[in-house]
PDB file of C-alpha atoms in Angstrom:
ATOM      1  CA  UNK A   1       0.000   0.000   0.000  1.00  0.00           C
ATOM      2  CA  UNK A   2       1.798   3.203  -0.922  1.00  0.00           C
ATOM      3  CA  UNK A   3       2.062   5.784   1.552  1.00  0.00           C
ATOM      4  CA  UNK A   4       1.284   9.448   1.661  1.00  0.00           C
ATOM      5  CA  UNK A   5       4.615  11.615   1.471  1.00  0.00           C
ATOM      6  CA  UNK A   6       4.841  15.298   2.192  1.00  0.00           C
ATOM      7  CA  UNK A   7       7.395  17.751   2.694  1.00  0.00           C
ATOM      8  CA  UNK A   8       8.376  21.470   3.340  1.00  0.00           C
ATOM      9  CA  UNK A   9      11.494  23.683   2.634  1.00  0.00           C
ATOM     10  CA  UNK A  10      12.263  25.845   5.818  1.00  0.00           C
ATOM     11  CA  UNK A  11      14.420  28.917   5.982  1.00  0.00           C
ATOM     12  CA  UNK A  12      16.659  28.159   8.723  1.00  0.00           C
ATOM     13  CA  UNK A  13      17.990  30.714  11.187  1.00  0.00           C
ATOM     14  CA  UNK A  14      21.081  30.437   9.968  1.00  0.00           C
ATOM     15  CA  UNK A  15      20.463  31.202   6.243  1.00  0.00           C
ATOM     16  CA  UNK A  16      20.863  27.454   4.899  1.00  0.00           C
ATOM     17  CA  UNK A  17      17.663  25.499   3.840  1.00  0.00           C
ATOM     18  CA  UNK A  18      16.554  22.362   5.239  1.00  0.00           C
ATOM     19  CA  UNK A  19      13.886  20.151   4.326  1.00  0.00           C
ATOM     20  CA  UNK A  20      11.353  18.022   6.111  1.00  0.00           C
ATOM     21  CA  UNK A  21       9.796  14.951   5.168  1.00  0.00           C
ATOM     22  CA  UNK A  22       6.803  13.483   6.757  1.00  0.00           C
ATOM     23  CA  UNK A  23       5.973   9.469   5.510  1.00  0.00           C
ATOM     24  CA  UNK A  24       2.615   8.811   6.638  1.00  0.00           C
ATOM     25  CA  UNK A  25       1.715   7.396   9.246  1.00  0.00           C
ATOM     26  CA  UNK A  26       4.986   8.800  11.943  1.00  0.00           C
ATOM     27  CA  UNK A  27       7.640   8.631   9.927  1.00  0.00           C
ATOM     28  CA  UNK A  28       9.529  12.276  10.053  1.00  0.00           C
ATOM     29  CA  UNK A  29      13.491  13.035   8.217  1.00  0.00           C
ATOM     30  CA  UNK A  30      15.143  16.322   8.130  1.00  0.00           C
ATOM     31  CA  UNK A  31      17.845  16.828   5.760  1.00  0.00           C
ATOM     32  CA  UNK A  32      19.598  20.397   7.011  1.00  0.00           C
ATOM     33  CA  UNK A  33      22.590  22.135   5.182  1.00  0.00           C
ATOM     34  CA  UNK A  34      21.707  23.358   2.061  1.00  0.00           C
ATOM     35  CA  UNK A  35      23.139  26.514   0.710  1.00  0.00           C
ATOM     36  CA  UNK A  36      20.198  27.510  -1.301  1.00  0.00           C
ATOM     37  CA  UNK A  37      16.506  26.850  -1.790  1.00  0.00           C
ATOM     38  CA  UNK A  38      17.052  25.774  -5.422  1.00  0.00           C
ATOM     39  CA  UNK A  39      19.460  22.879  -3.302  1.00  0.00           C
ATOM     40  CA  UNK A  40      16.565  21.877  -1.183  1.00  0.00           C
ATOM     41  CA  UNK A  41      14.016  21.672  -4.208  1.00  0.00           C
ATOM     42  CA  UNK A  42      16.924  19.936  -6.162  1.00  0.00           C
ATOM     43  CA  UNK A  43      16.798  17.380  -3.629  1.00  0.00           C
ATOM     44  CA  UNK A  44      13.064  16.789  -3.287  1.00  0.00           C
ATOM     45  CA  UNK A  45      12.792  16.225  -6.823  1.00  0.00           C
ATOM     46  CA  UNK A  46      15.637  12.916  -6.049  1.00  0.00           C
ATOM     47  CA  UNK A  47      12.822  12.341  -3.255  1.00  0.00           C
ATOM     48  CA  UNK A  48      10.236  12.237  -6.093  1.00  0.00           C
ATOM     49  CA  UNK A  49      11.990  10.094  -8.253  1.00  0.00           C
ATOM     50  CA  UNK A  50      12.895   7.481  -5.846  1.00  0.00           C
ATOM     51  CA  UNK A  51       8.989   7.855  -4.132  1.00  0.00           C
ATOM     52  CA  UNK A  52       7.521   7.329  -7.578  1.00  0.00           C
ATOM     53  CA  UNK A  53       9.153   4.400  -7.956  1.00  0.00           C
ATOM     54  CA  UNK A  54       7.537   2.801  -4.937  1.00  0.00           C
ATOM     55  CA  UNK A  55       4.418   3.847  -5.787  1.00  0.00           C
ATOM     56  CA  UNK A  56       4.389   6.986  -2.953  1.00  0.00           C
ATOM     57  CA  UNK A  57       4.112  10.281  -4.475  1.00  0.00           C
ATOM     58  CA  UNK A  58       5.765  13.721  -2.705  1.00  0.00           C
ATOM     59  CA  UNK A  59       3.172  16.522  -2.013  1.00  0.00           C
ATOM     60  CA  UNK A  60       4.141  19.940  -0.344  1.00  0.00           C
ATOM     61  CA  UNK A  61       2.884  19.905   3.066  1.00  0.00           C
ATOM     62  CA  UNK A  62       1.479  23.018   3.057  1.00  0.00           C
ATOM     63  CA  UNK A  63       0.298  23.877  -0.725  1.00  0.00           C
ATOM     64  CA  UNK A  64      -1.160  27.380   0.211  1.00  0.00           C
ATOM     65  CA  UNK A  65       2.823  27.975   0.897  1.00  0.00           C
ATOM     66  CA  UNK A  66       4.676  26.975  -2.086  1.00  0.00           C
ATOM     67  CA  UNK A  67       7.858  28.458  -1.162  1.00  0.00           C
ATOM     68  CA  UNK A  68      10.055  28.072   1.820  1.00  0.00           C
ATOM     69  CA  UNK A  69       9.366  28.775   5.734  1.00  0.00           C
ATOM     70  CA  UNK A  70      10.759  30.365   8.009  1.00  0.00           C
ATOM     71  CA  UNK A  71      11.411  28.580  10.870  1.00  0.00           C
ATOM     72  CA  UNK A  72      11.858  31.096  13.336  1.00  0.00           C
ATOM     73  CA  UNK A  73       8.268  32.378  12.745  1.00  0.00           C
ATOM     74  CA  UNK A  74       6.623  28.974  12.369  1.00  0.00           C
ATOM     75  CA  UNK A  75       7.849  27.707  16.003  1.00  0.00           C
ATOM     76  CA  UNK A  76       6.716  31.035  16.888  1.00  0.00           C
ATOM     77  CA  UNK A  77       3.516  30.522  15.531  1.00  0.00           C
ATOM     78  CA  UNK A  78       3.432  26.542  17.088  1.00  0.00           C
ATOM     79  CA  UNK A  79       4.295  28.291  20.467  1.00  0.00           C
ATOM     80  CA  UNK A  80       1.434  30.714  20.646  1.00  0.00           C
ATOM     81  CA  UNK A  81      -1.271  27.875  19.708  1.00  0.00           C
ATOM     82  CA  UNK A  82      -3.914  27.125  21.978  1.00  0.00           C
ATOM     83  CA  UNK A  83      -3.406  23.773  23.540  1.00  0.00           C
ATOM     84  CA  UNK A  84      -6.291  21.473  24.410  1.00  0.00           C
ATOM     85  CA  UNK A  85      -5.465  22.323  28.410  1.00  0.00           C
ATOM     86  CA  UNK A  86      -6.807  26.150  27.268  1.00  0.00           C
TER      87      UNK A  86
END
């Protein structure tokens, strides 16, 4: 049964890239280090190719957000969430 595969490009603090990887159902891989965005997306597209070839296609995480995230503000954001002890 092929599983669902998504990932997202971050802007790390540091000004590399990193990506994560989620394989469904709690499978999670970061791969840090890369100079530049186009590096990241070069790498997801190896992601796709070996994916597609076990029958899991690669979908961005978060599609309204095509580009890459900055971390700093999305653990920001994660922080401030309500949690279900609010």
């Amino acid at each position: 049964m092929a599983r669902s595969v998504t990932y997202q490009i971050f802007d790390m603090p540091d000004g590399r890239f990193s990506v994560t990887v989620t394989i469904e159902p709690n499978k999670i891989m970061v791969c840090a280090g890369f100079a530049t965005q186009a590096e990241a997306g070069a790498w997801v597209e190896g992601l796709r190719d070996i994916m597609a070839a076990l029958g899991a296609p690669v979908s961005l995480a978060f599609p309204e957000y095509p580009g890459s995230l900055p971390l700093n503000e999305v653990l920001a954001f994660i922080r401030k969430a309500p949690t279900d002890a609010d």
